[in-house]
Amino acid sequence: MSTSRALEREEPSYFGAGPALLPTSVLQQAAYDLISYENDSIGIGEISHRSKPATKVIDDTKDNLKTLLNIPDNYEVFFLQGGGTGGFSSIAYNMMAHYAKRTGKKGKAAYAITGSWSAKALEEAQRLGFDSYTVVNTKGDNYSDIPAFSRWQPIQEDTAYLWVCDNETVYGIEFNDVPGADYLPADVPLVADMSSNILSKKIDVSKYGVIMAGAQKNIGIAGLTIYIVRKDLLDQATDAELRKLDIPLSPICFNFPIVVKNNSAYNTIPLFTCQILKLVTEKLIQDKGIDAIEKINIKKAEVLYEALESYPNFYKLPSTNAKVRSKMNVVFKTPSEDLDSKFVEEANAKGLKGLKGHRSVGGNRASIYNAVSLASVEKLSKFVKEFAEANS
Amino acid sequence: MSTSRALEREEPSYFGAGPALLPTSVLQQAAYDLISYENDSIGIGEISHRSKPATKVIDDTKDNLKTLLNIPDNYEVFFLQGGGTGGFSSIAYNMMAHYAKRTGKKGKAAYAITGSWSAKALEEAQRLGFDSYTVVNTKGDNYSDIPAFSRWQPIQEDTAYLWVCDNETVYGIEFNDVPGADYLPADVPLVADMSSNILSKKIDVSKYGVIMAGAQKNIGIAGLTIYIVRKDLLDQATDAELRKLDIPLSPICFNFPIVVKNNSAYNTIPLFTCQILKLVTEKLIQDKGIDAIEKINIKKAEVLYEALESYPNFYKLPSTNAKVRSKMNVVFKTPSEDLDSKFVEEANAKGLKGLKGHRSVGGNRASIYNAVSLASVEKLSKFVKEFAEANS
């Protein structure tokens, strides 16, 4: 094998829903780090997860996230394996353990169902035996809108947390607001699954109890999940207390207090994956932070939705409410399944890749996460218009 | 950043206990794949986990493992996140769910405690509420030997599985045999944690119900765990049946039947990590398979233990029984802690790295996994002798 080949690639226009595009410069640096980290002839994936350089990678990544999201001091940042699906389970276990500690009682969980991911999260909490209920469920309307919080069912007594999925990738629906004090009682922490839109926009972390995000959209490759958790929620009932209250215990690798106590290295953290998170967040800071990327993301979404809306008889969008349309996953259908396929094929031929919709809903989808450039979105928008003209 | 820099490194002599050394050629290929997989201008970490190339990476890795370990057709191979620690939990859940299906009853778990990892596995089963007992526990003897199976406590009725840790990395103790029909009833599956010695030696897979192995020693970087499971064990009680029997349910991401049904991609598999497993196993096949690597591993262990045993008044080994000394983790102490530290420092200066013992036991440890060359071990053995001569 030749190792003098340059680590180059043509800049891709790739719109996959996740795992998704990453900055080429990050992958290039990671490639070198894989083979020889800090010129030590040992790669970052080969060193002990408890060595000094490993701890520094973990700490730097945490610091970068704290800087970018302006995370207050009363929050912990940590990493787990298991993806968002692991988070559906781990958060339920840990929030119930905190509620038991705080109240001495078994709690209930409230879920806002605004797409297939929040539905899956609820399903898992119920499967594990946690008493759960929905405050809103838009499935009957094909997840096409998010009703005002004033129209949600009230939070019940003994509710341990309220779960929302901030951006639903399959239906392309995104929250543009957070339930506030007029809806959510102060002692009910808000849990947000931000797997598909974290670091894409400013958020006020202090409004959340838990933010959970799989890495493989905006932040890195698959294999690590980011947790941002308010410190008081780490105060949890003991295993014996949980058993007494008949509350299921988390597997030890999902136990938040233990993971925090061990700085995310209770068991072996995938350090190469963490290094990619470090490099991505470092680049975001260099590129002037969340404000700058949010502006670009707003522009990208505007350009693409504008192109689609120019042909209202040709392209169908999942929601008529522009305010809840996702700025990350632009979902659309042409007049027929045949045209949907033709769109993907012709786009592919032009180097515009990864546009097929989710298998459960069909149609097409352009995911325009942080690493997708405005230039790529403009190319796609141009094609969106040409395709409608040619096939109307 | 210059991307024309060659992807080279000086061949390291690195003896870390894990994450551990990987073949340089594998890391070089992986570095290119990270940036552009099959020259598609998209990296292997950026494509959908359900795309055709992703499925091929998963299938190829499974096939390579089947080839190398001669895995019979009545076994499934699959991958989970969560490491060995995740396996301590996932295996207990799933084996109990199988036992419940087969017998309609709640089972018990039997553990052989031969080091700190099997002790941790037992602790987790008990913590989760599974009725568990030990058939042997050598802690009182500082885990210095593995008694003959004939001296183990008998397997109790209603035992769902027997757990062994085939190689204990902290104390450097390894099984050289497997409990057979004279000890283990035919209907009690043997579960082996082979995180630190899988692919290092021939095994007869048909003797096991479950083999579990974290990737980060002999097979790849951290982030994926390999499971080899006899198919009949995937037949499990339903969630409702488990609830009725008061048996804890696994989080969905640890549910073996669901993971198998989705070819290890029920949730997003860390595909880059899987690609490294594929490349490592591919290289092992090219290098003439397990027979060849086992011969080298035996030679490496012989050379190093021989050097240590040449100075019996200087180096102390954890076991006087040569048969149970680990061929992967060679643990030893010099006459004092100061000399232990001096050994590590002087070795480091000679480019022999990663030799410090586990923090729980002190002393020194040379982990000589597959990717550590005989040449590196010979260099270390030479230093072992020199150091004893100079400091006796």
PDB file of N, CA and C in Angstrom, chain A residues 1 3 5 7-10 12 14 19-20 22 27-29 32 35 40-42 45-47 50 81-82 85 89 124 127 216 222-223 239 243 249-252 267-268 270 272 353 359, chain B residues 1 3 5 7-10 12 14 19-22 27-29 32 35 40-42 45-47 50 81-82 85 89 124 127 216 222-223 239 243 249-252 267-268 270 272 353 359:
ATOM      1  N   MET A   1       0.835  -1.203   0.000  1.00  0.00           N
ATOM      2  CA  MET A   1       0.000   0.000   0.000  1.00  0.00           C
ATOM      3  C   MET A   1       0.872   1.256   0.000  1.00  0.00           C
ATOM      4  N   THR A   3       1.691   4.825   1.069  1.00  0.00           N
ATOM      5  CA  THR A   3       1.276   5.729   2.138  1.00  0.00           C
ATOM      6  C   THR A   3       1.707   7.153   1.850  1.00  0.00           C
ATOM      7  N   ARG A   5       0.367   8.632  -0.758  1.00  0.00           N
ATOM      8  CA  ARG A   5      -0.838   9.174  -1.389  1.00  0.00           C
ATOM      9  C   ARG A   5      -1.347  10.306  -0.494  1.00  0.00           C
ATOM     10  N   LEU A   7      -3.824  12.803   1.458  1.00  0.00           N
ATOM     11  CA  LEU A   7      -5.112  12.587   2.126  1.00  0.00           C
ATOM     12  C   LEU A   7      -6.116  13.618   1.624  1.00  0.00           C
ATOM     13  N   GLU A   8      -6.442  13.548   0.353  1.00  0.00           N
ATOM     14  CA  GLU A   8      -7.322  14.564  -0.225  1.00  0.00           C
ATOM     15  C   GLU A   8      -8.637  13.950  -0.663  1.00  0.00           C
ATOM     16  N   ARG A   9      -9.640  14.786  -0.813  1.00  0.00           N
ATOM     17  CA  ARG A   9     -10.852  14.345  -1.499  1.00  0.00           C
ATOM     18  C   ARG A   9     -11.492  15.558  -2.152  1.00  0.00           C
ATOM     19  N   GLU A  10     -12.261  15.290  -3.208  1.00  0.00           N
ATOM     20  CA  GLU A  10     -13.064  16.333  -3.802  1.00  0.00           C
ATOM     21  C   GLU A  10     -14.132  16.703  -2.775  1.00  0.00           C
ATOM     22  N   PRO A  12     -17.267  16.848  -1.056  1.00  0.00           N
ATOM     23  CA  PRO A  12     -18.521  16.186  -1.430  1.00  0.00           C
ATOM     24  C   PRO A  12     -19.754  17.071  -1.157  1.00  0.00           C
ATOM     25  N   TYR A  14     -22.931  16.071   0.068  1.00  0.00           N
ATOM     26  CA  TYR A  14     -23.555  14.866   0.609  1.00  0.00           C
ATOM     27  C   TYR A  14     -24.600  15.270   1.633  1.00  0.00           C
ATOM     28  N   PRO A  19     -25.183   8.599   9.883  1.00  0.00           N
ATOM     29  CA  PRO A  19     -23.970   9.396   9.952  1.00  0.00           C
ATOM     30  C   PRO A  19     -23.881  10.359   8.784  1.00  0.00           C
ATOM     31  N   ALA A  20     -23.232  11.484   9.035  1.00  0.00           N
ATOM     32  CA  ALA A  20     -23.292  12.577   8.073  1.00  0.00           C
ATOM     33  C   ALA A  20     -21.900  13.147   7.818  1.00  0.00           C
ATOM     34  N   LEU A  22     -18.569  15.257   7.583  1.00  0.00           N
ATOM     35  CA  LEU A  22     -17.732  15.971   8.550  1.00  0.00           C
ATOM     36  C   LEU A  22     -16.741  16.843   7.785  1.00  0.00           C
ATOM     37  N   LEU A  27     -11.163  15.376   9.400  1.00  0.00           N
ATOM     38  CA  LEU A  27     -10.854  13.970   9.090  1.00  0.00           C
ATOM     39  C   LEU A  27      -9.374  13.804   8.767  1.00  0.00           C
ATOM     40  N   GLN A  28      -8.792  14.798   8.100  1.00  0.00           N
ATOM     41  CA  GLN A  28      -7.366  14.713   7.769  1.00  0.00           C
ATOM     42  C   GLN A  28      -6.526  14.697   9.047  1.00  0.00           C
ATOM     43  N   GLN A  29      -6.821  15.614   9.965  1.00  0.00           N
ATOM     44  CA  GLN A  29      -6.068  15.644  11.222  1.00  0.00           C
ATOM     45  C   GLN A  29      -6.270  14.332  11.978  1.00  0.00           C
ATOM     46  N   TYR A  32      -4.111  11.459  10.750  1.00  0.00           N
ATOM     47  CA  TYR A  32      -2.741  11.470  11.284  1.00  0.00           C
ATOM     48  C   TYR A  32      -2.720  11.026  12.746  1.00  0.00           C
ATOM     49  N   ILE A  35      -2.614   7.322  13.544  1.00  0.00           N
ATOM     50  CA  ILE A  35      -1.354   6.603  13.327  1.00  0.00           C
ATOM     51  C   ILE A  35      -0.266   7.037  14.303  1.00  0.00           C
ATOM     52  N   ASP A  40       4.132  10.667  18.562  1.00  0.00           N
ATOM     53  CA  ASP A  40       4.678   9.733  19.538  1.00  0.00           C
ATOM     54  C   ASP A  40       4.791   8.309  18.979  1.00  0.00           C
ATOM     55  N   SER A  41       4.485   8.149  17.688  1.00  0.00           N
ATOM     56  CA  SER A  41       4.496   6.819  17.056  1.00  0.00           C
ATOM     57  C   SER A  41       3.455   5.865  17.627  1.00  0.00           C
ATOM     58  N   ILE A  42       2.544   6.384  18.426  1.00  0.00           N
ATOM     59  CA  ILE A  42       1.400   5.597  18.884  1.00  0.00           C
ATOM     60  C   ILE A  42       0.155   6.387  18.517  1.00  0.00           C
ATOM     61  N   GLY A  45      -5.973   5.959  19.136  1.00  0.00           N
ATOM     62  CA  GLY A  45      -6.851   4.821  19.448  1.00  0.00           C
ATOM     63  C   GLY A  45      -6.143   3.689  20.165  1.00  0.00           C
ATOM     64  N   GLU A  46      -4.832   3.836  20.374  1.00  0.00           N
ATOM     65  CA  GLU A  46      -4.029   2.747  20.939  1.00  0.00           C
ATOM     66  C   GLU A  46      -3.585   2.999  22.371  1.00  0.00           C
ATOM     67  N   ILE A  47      -3.815   4.221  22.869  1.00  0.00           N
ATOM     68  CA  ILE A  47      -3.306   4.555  24.218  1.00  0.00           C
ATOM     69  C   ILE A  47      -4.363   4.273  25.281  1.00  0.00           C
ATOM     70  N   ARG A  50      -6.993   5.937  30.426  1.00  0.00           N
ATOM     71  CA  ARG A  50      -6.747   6.653  31.678  1.00  0.00           C
ATOM     72  C   ARG A  50      -5.389   7.364  31.676  1.00  0.00           C
ATOM     73  N   GLN A  81     -21.376   5.439  25.533  1.00  0.00           N
ATOM     74  CA  GLN A  81     -21.639   4.667  24.322  1.00  0.00           C
ATOM     75  C   GLN A  81     -23.146   4.369  24.253  1.00  0.00           C
ATOM     76  N   GLY A  82     -23.595   3.882  23.124  1.00  0.00           N
ATOM     77  CA  GLY A  82     -24.982   3.409  23.038  1.00  0.00           C
ATOM     78  C   GLY A  82     -25.909   4.255  22.189  1.00  0.00           C
ATOM     79  N   THR A  85     -30.428   5.721  21.062  1.00  0.00           N
ATOM     80  CA  THR A  85     -31.258   4.604  21.547  1.00  0.00           C
ATOM     81  C   THR A  85     -30.843   4.209  22.960  1.00  0.00           C
ATOM     82  N   SER A  89     -33.054   4.719  27.066  1.00  0.00           N
ATOM     83  CA  SER A  89     -33.080   3.903  28.282  1.00  0.00           C
ATOM     84  C   SER A  89     -32.371   4.616  29.431  1.00  0.00           C
ATOM     85  N   GLU A 124     -39.685   2.914  24.699  1.00  0.00           N
ATOM     86  CA  GLU A 124     -38.644   2.282  25.509  1.00  0.00           C
ATOM     87  C   GLU A 124     -38.906   2.493  27.004  1.00  0.00           C
ATOM     88  N   ARG A 127     -41.627   0.136  27.894  1.00  0.00           N
ATOM     89  CA  ARG A 127     -41.125  -1.232  27.836  1.00  0.00           C
ATOM     90  C   ARG A 127     -40.342  -1.586  29.094  1.00  0.00           C
ATOM     91  N   GLN A 216     -23.294  11.458  15.708  1.00  0.00           N
ATOM     92  CA  GLN A 216     -23.051  11.204  14.282  1.00  0.00           C
ATOM     93  C   GLN A 216     -23.794  12.100  13.285  1.00  0.00           C
ATOM     94  N   ALA A 222     -20.155   7.966  14.569  1.00  0.00           N
ATOM     95  CA  ALA A 222     -20.978   7.219  15.523  1.00  0.00           C
ATOM     96  C   ALA A 222     -20.115   6.563  16.590  1.00  0.00           C
ATOM     97  N   GLY A 223     -20.682   6.417  17.787  1.00  0.00           N
ATOM     98  CA  GLY A 223     -19.977   5.682  18.828  1.00  0.00           C
ATOM     99  C   GLY A 223     -19.906   6.401  20.163  1.00  0.00           C
ATOM    100  N   ASP A 239     -29.037   1.839  45.034  1.00  0.00           N
ATOM    101  CA  ASP A 239     -29.588   0.627  44.419  1.00  0.00           C
ATOM    102  C   ASP A 239     -30.610  -0.021  45.349  1.00  0.00           C
ATOM    103  N   ARG A 243     -34.528  -0.724  44.560  1.00  0.00           N
ATOM    104  CA  ARG A 243     -35.120  -2.068  44.620  1.00  0.00           C
ATOM    105  C   ARG A 243     -36.366  -2.061  45.498  1.00  0.00           C
ATOM    106  N   LEU A 249     -33.197  -0.816  37.807  1.00  0.00           N
ATOM    107  CA  LEU A 249     -31.843  -0.249  37.889  1.00  0.00           C
ATOM    108  C   LEU A 249     -31.216  -0.184  36.510  1.00  0.00           C
ATOM    109  N   SER A 250     -30.443   0.860  36.279  1.00  0.00           N
ATOM    110  CA  SER A 250     -29.676   0.995  35.056  1.00  0.00           C
ATOM    111  C   SER A 250     -28.509   0.014  35.046  1.00  0.00           C
ATOM    112  N   PRO A 251     -28.161  -0.542  33.875  1.00  0.00           N
ATOM    113  CA  PRO A 251     -26.870  -1.245  33.787  1.00  0.00           C
ATOM    114  C   PRO A 251     -25.781  -0.270  34.221  1.00  0.00           C
ATOM    115  N   ILE A 252     -24.722  -0.782  34.792  1.00  0.00           N
ATOM    116  CA  ILE A 252     -23.700   0.074  35.397  1.00  0.00           C
ATOM    117  C   ILE A 252     -23.082   1.035  34.375  1.00  0.00           C
ATOM    118  N   ASN A 267     -15.734   2.750  31.980  1.00  0.00           N
ATOM    119  CA  ASN A 267     -15.212   1.721  31.066  1.00  0.00           C
ATOM    120  C   ASN A 267     -14.516   2.431  29.905  1.00  0.00           C
ATOM    121  N   THR A 268     -13.903   1.666  29.029  1.00  0.00           N
ATOM    122  CA  THR A 268     -13.027   2.257  28.017  1.00  0.00           C
ATOM    123  C   THR A 268     -13.796   3.173  27.075  1.00  0.00           C
ATOM    124  N   PRO A 270     -14.332   5.259  23.783  1.00  0.00           N
ATOM    125  CA  PRO A 270     -13.760   5.222  22.427  1.00  0.00           C
ATOM    126  C   PRO A 270     -13.019   6.532  22.168  1.00  0.00           C
ATOM    127  N   PHE A 272     -10.635   7.539  20.042  1.00  0.00           N
ATOM    128  CA  PHE A 272     -10.507   8.112  18.698  1.00  0.00           C
ATOM    129  C   PHE A 272     -11.775   8.884  18.338  1.00  0.00           C
ATOM    130  N   LYS A 353     -25.502  13.883  -3.355  1.00  0.00           N
ATOM    131  CA  LYS A 353     -25.731  12.519  -2.869  1.00  0.00           C
ATOM    132  C   LYS A 353     -26.482  12.434  -1.546  1.00  0.00           C
ATOM    133  N   ARG A 359     -36.865   5.288   4.890  1.00  0.00           N
ATOM    134  CA  ARG A 359     -37.653   4.159   4.354  1.00  0.00           C
ATOM    135  C   ARG A 359     -39.086   4.142   4.894  1.00  0.00           C
TER     136      ARG A 359
ATOM    137  N   MET B   1      -2.702  23.000   7.382  1.00  0.00           N
ATOM    138  CA  MET B   1      -2.195  21.633   7.643  1.00  0.00           C
ATOM    139  C   MET B   1      -1.725  20.978   6.352  1.00  0.00           C
ATOM    140  N   THR B   3      -1.257  17.996   3.988  1.00  0.00           N
ATOM    141  CA  THR B   3      -1.850  16.670   3.848  1.00  0.00           C
ATOM    142  C   THR B   3      -1.016  15.800   2.928  1.00  0.00           C
ATOM    143  N   ARG B   5       2.018  15.044   3.920  1.00  0.00           N
ATOM    144  CA  ARG B   5       2.866  14.330   4.873  1.00  0.00           C
ATOM    145  C   ARG B   5       2.541  12.833   4.784  1.00  0.00           C
ATOM    146  N   LEU B   7       1.912   9.006   5.767  1.00  0.00           N
ATOM    147  CA  LEU B   7       1.270   8.380   6.926  1.00  0.00           C
ATOM    148  C   LEU B   7       2.197   7.308   7.494  1.00  0.00           C
ATOM    149  N   GLU B   8       3.307   7.739   8.007  1.00  0.00           N
ATOM    150  CA  GLU B   8       4.284   6.757   8.486  1.00  0.00           C
ATOM    151  C   GLU B   8       4.484   6.881   9.987  1.00  0.00           C
ATOM    152  N   ARG B   9       5.031   5.852  10.597  1.00  0.00           N
ATOM    153  CA  ARG B   9       5.517   5.957  11.969  1.00  0.00           C
ATOM    154  C   ARG B   9       6.658   4.969  12.170  1.00  0.00           C
ATOM    155  N   GLU B  10       7.492   5.276  13.132  1.00  0.00           N
ATOM    156  CA  GLU B  10       8.506   4.321  13.535  1.00  0.00           C
ATOM    157  C   GLU B  10       7.777   3.163  14.202  1.00  0.00           C
ATOM    158  N   PRO B  12       6.418   1.058  16.750  1.00  0.00           N
ATOM    159  CA  PRO B  12       6.518   1.213  18.208  1.00  0.00           C
ATOM    160  C   PRO B  12       6.680  -0.127  18.927  1.00  0.00           C
ATOM    161  N   TYR B  14       5.277  -1.106  22.040  1.00  0.00           N
ATOM    162  CA  TYR B  14       4.302  -0.598  22.997  1.00  0.00           C
ATOM    163  C   TYR B  14       3.587  -1.772  23.641  1.00  0.00           C
ATOM    164  N   PRO B  19      -6.675   0.198  25.613  1.00  0.00           N
ATOM    165  CA  PRO B  19      -6.442   0.032  24.190  1.00  0.00           C
ATOM    166  C   PRO B  19      -4.980  -0.273  23.908  1.00  0.00           C
ATOM    167  N   ALA B  20      -4.764  -1.008  22.827  1.00  0.00           N
ATOM    168  CA  ALA B  20      -3.435  -1.558  22.594  1.00  0.00           C
ATOM    169  C   ALA B  20      -3.015  -1.351  21.137  1.00  0.00           C
ATOM    170  N   LEU B  21      -1.783  -1.746  20.906  1.00  0.00           N
ATOM    171  CA  LEU B  21      -1.177  -1.563  19.586  1.00  0.00           C
ATOM    172  C   LEU B  21      -2.002  -2.245  18.480  1.00  0.00           C
ATOM    173  N   LEU B  22      -2.055  -1.605  17.329  1.00  0.00           N
ATOM    174  CA  LEU B  22      -2.671  -2.207  16.139  1.00  0.00           C
ATOM    175  C   LEU B  22      -1.643  -2.203  15.008  1.00  0.00           C
ATOM    176  N   LEU B  27      -3.935   0.694  10.299  1.00  0.00           N
ATOM    177  CA  LEU B  27      -4.249   2.090  10.612  1.00  0.00           C
ATOM    178  C   LEU B  27      -4.076   2.982   9.382  1.00  0.00           C
ATOM    179  N   GLN B  28      -3.078   2.671   8.571  1.00  0.00           N
ATOM    180  CA  GLN B  28      -2.870   3.467   7.355  1.00  0.00           C
ATOM    181  C   GLN B  28      -4.069   3.328   6.412  1.00  0.00           C
ATOM    182  N   GLN B  29      -4.508   2.086   6.191  1.00  0.00           N
ATOM    183  CA  GLN B  29      -5.668   1.885   5.314  1.00  0.00           C
ATOM    184  C   GLN B  29      -6.902   2.575   5.903  1.00  0.00           C
ATOM    185  N   TYR B  32      -7.069   6.313   5.255  1.00  0.00           N
ATOM    186  CA  TYR B  32      -7.607   6.674   3.935  1.00  0.00           C
ATOM    187  C   TYR B  32      -9.122   6.467   3.881  1.00  0.00           C
ATOM    188  N   ILE B  35     -11.394   9.227   5.121  1.00  0.00           N
ATOM    189  CA  ILE B  35     -11.550  10.432   4.286  1.00  0.00           C
ATOM    190  C   ILE B  35     -12.286  10.142   2.995  1.00  0.00           C
ATOM    191  N   ASP B  40     -14.823   7.321  -3.022  1.00  0.00           N
ATOM    192  CA  ASP B  40     -16.125   7.925  -3.294  1.00  0.00           C
ATOM    193  C   ASP B  40     -16.198   9.359  -2.761  1.00  0.00           C
ATOM    194  N   SER B  41     -15.093   9.877  -2.249  1.00  0.00           N
ATOM    195  CA  SER B  41     -15.062  11.222  -1.652  1.00  0.00           C
ATOM    196  C   SER B  41     -15.937  11.349  -0.407  1.00  0.00           C
ATOM    197  N   ILE B  42     -16.419  10.223   0.105  1.00  0.00           N
ATOM    198  CA  ILE B  42     -17.124  10.216   1.388  1.00  0.00           C
ATOM    199  C   ILE B  42     -16.409   9.190   2.262  1.00  0.00           C
ATOM    200  N   GLY B  45     -16.906   6.729   7.921  1.00  0.00           N
ATOM    201  CA  GLY B  45     -17.633   7.165   9.114  1.00  0.00           C
ATOM    202  C   GLY B  45     -18.785   8.097   8.811  1.00  0.00           C
ATOM    203  N   GLU B  46     -18.958   8.451   7.527  1.00  0.00           N
ATOM    204  CA  GLU B  46     -19.968   9.460   7.154  1.00  0.00           C
ATOM    205  C   GLU B  46     -21.174   8.867   6.441  1.00  0.00           C
ATOM    206  N   ILE B  47     -21.107   7.570   6.099  1.00  0.00           N
ATOM    207  CA  ILE B  47     -22.208   6.984   5.322  1.00  0.00           C
ATOM    208  C   ILE B  47     -23.253   6.351   6.238  1.00  0.00           C
ATOM    209  N   ARG B  50     -27.121   1.863   7.240  1.00  0.00           N
ATOM    210  CA  ARG B  50     -27.975   0.888   6.552  1.00  0.00           C
ATOM    211  C   ARG B  50     -27.730   0.873   5.045  1.00  0.00           C
ATOM    212  N   GLN B  81     -22.326  -1.798  21.179  1.00  0.00           N
ATOM    213  CA  GLN B  81     -21.543  -0.805  21.898  1.00  0.00           C
ATOM    214  C   GLN B  81     -21.551  -1.164  23.389  1.00  0.00           C
ATOM    215  N   GLY B  82     -20.710  -0.500  24.160  1.00  0.00           N
ATOM    216  CA  GLY B  82     -20.780  -0.652  25.618  1.00  0.00           C
ATOM    217  C   GLY B  82     -19.628  -1.407  26.246  1.00  0.00           C
ATOM    218  N   THR B  85     -17.810  -4.053  29.946  1.00  0.00           N
ATOM    219  CA  THR B  85     -18.687  -3.683  31.062  1.00  0.00           C
ATOM    220  C   THR B  85     -20.152  -3.745  30.633  1.00  0.00           C
ATOM    221  N   SER B  89     -23.588  -6.704  31.844  1.00  0.00           N
ATOM    222  CA  SER B  89     -25.028  -6.525  32.018  1.00  0.00           C
ATOM    223  C   SER B  89     -25.806  -7.263  30.926  1.00  0.00           C
ATOM    224  N   GLU B 124     -21.939  -7.065  38.915  1.00  0.00           N
ATOM    225  CA  GLU B 124     -22.983  -6.429  38.112  1.00  0.00           C
ATOM    226  C   GLU B 124     -24.240  -7.298  38.040  1.00  0.00           C
ATOM    227  N   ARG B 127     -25.937  -6.861  41.322  1.00  0.00           N
ATOM    228  CA  ARG B 127     -26.478  -5.517  41.418  1.00  0.00           C
ATOM    229  C   ARG B 127     -27.803  -5.400  40.653  1.00  0.00           C
ATOM    230  N   GLN B 216     -10.830  -3.657  21.945  1.00  0.00           N
ATOM    231  CA  GLN B 216      -9.654  -2.787  22.037  1.00  0.00           C
ATOM    232  C   GLN B 216      -8.353  -3.442  22.502  1.00  0.00           C
ATOM    233  N   ALA B 222     -11.370   0.961  20.646  1.00  0.00           N
ATOM    234  CA  ALA B 222     -12.512   0.857  21.552  1.00  0.00           C
ATOM    235  C   ALA B 222     -13.794   1.340  20.869  1.00  0.00           C
ATOM    236  N   GLY B 223     -14.925   0.748  21.276  1.00  0.00           N
ATOM    237  CA  GLY B 223     -16.214   1.227  20.778  1.00  0.00           C
ATOM    238  C   GLY B 223     -17.116   0.139  20.244  1.00  0.00           C
ATOM    239  N   ASP B 239     -41.241  -9.749  26.732  1.00  0.00           N
ATOM    240  CA  ASP B 239     -41.167  -8.738  27.795  1.00  0.00           C
ATOM    241  C   ASP B 239     -42.247  -8.999  28.845  1.00  0.00           C
ATOM    242  N   ARG B 243     -41.687  -9.763  32.791  1.00  0.00           N
ATOM    243  CA  ARG B 243     -42.288  -8.941  33.853  1.00  0.00           C
ATOM    244  C   ARG B 243     -43.034  -9.816  34.848  1.00  0.00           C
ATOM    245  N   LEU B 249     -35.645  -6.464  32.598  1.00  0.00           N
ATOM    246  CA  LEU B 249     -35.531  -6.401  31.140  1.00  0.00           C
ATOM    247  C   LEU B 249     -34.275  -5.643  30.741  1.00  0.00           C
ATOM    248  N   SER B 250     -33.676  -6.090  29.655  1.00  0.00           N
ATOM    249  CA  SER B 250     -32.526  -5.398  29.083  1.00  0.00           C
ATOM    250  C   SER B 250     -32.975  -4.100  28.417  1.00  0.00           C
ATOM    251  N   PRO B 251     -32.147  -3.044  28.481  1.00  0.00           N
ATOM    252  CA  PRO B 251     -32.400  -1.898  27.600  1.00  0.00           C
ATOM    253  C   PRO B 251     -32.438  -2.409  26.160  1.00  0.00           C
ATOM    254  N   ILE B 252     -33.215  -1.748  25.330  1.00  0.00           N
ATOM    255  CA  ILE B 252     -33.447  -2.268  23.976  1.00  0.00           C
ATOM    256  C   ILE B 252     -32.142  -2.400  23.182  1.00  0.00           C
ATOM    257  N   ASN B 267     -29.522   0.216  16.188  1.00  0.00           N
ATOM    258  CA  ASN B 267     -29.145   1.632  16.252  1.00  0.00           C
ATOM    259  C   ASN B 267     -27.822   1.798  15.514  1.00  0.00           C
ATOM    260  N   THR B 268     -27.369   3.029  15.391  1.00  0.00           N
ATOM    261  CA  THR B 268     -26.246   3.316  14.504  1.00  0.00           C
ATOM    262  C   THR B 268     -24.976   2.614  14.980  1.00  0.00           C
ATOM    263  N   PRO B 270     -21.096   1.989  15.130  1.00  0.00           N
ATOM    264  CA  PRO B 270     -19.899   2.790  14.815  1.00  0.00           C
ATOM    265  C   PRO B 270     -19.140   2.127  13.661  1.00  0.00           C
ATOM    266  N   PHE B 272     -16.891   3.128  11.394  1.00  0.00           N
ATOM    267  CA  PHE B 272     -15.444   3.250  11.240  1.00  0.00           C
ATOM    268  C   PHE B 272     -14.734   2.225  12.138  1.00  0.00           C
ATOM    269  N   LYS B 353       7.587   0.949  25.737  1.00  0.00           N
ATOM    270  CA  LYS B 353       6.578   1.774  26.414  1.00  0.00           C
ATOM    271  C   LYS B 353       5.373   1.006  26.941  1.00  0.00           C
ATOM    272  N   ARG B 359      -3.057  -0.015  38.228  1.00  0.00           N
ATOM    273  CA  ARG B 359      -3.002   0.793  39.470  1.00  0.00           C
ATOM    274  C   ARG B 359      -3.458   0.013  40.700  1.00  0.00           C
TER     275      ARG B 359
END
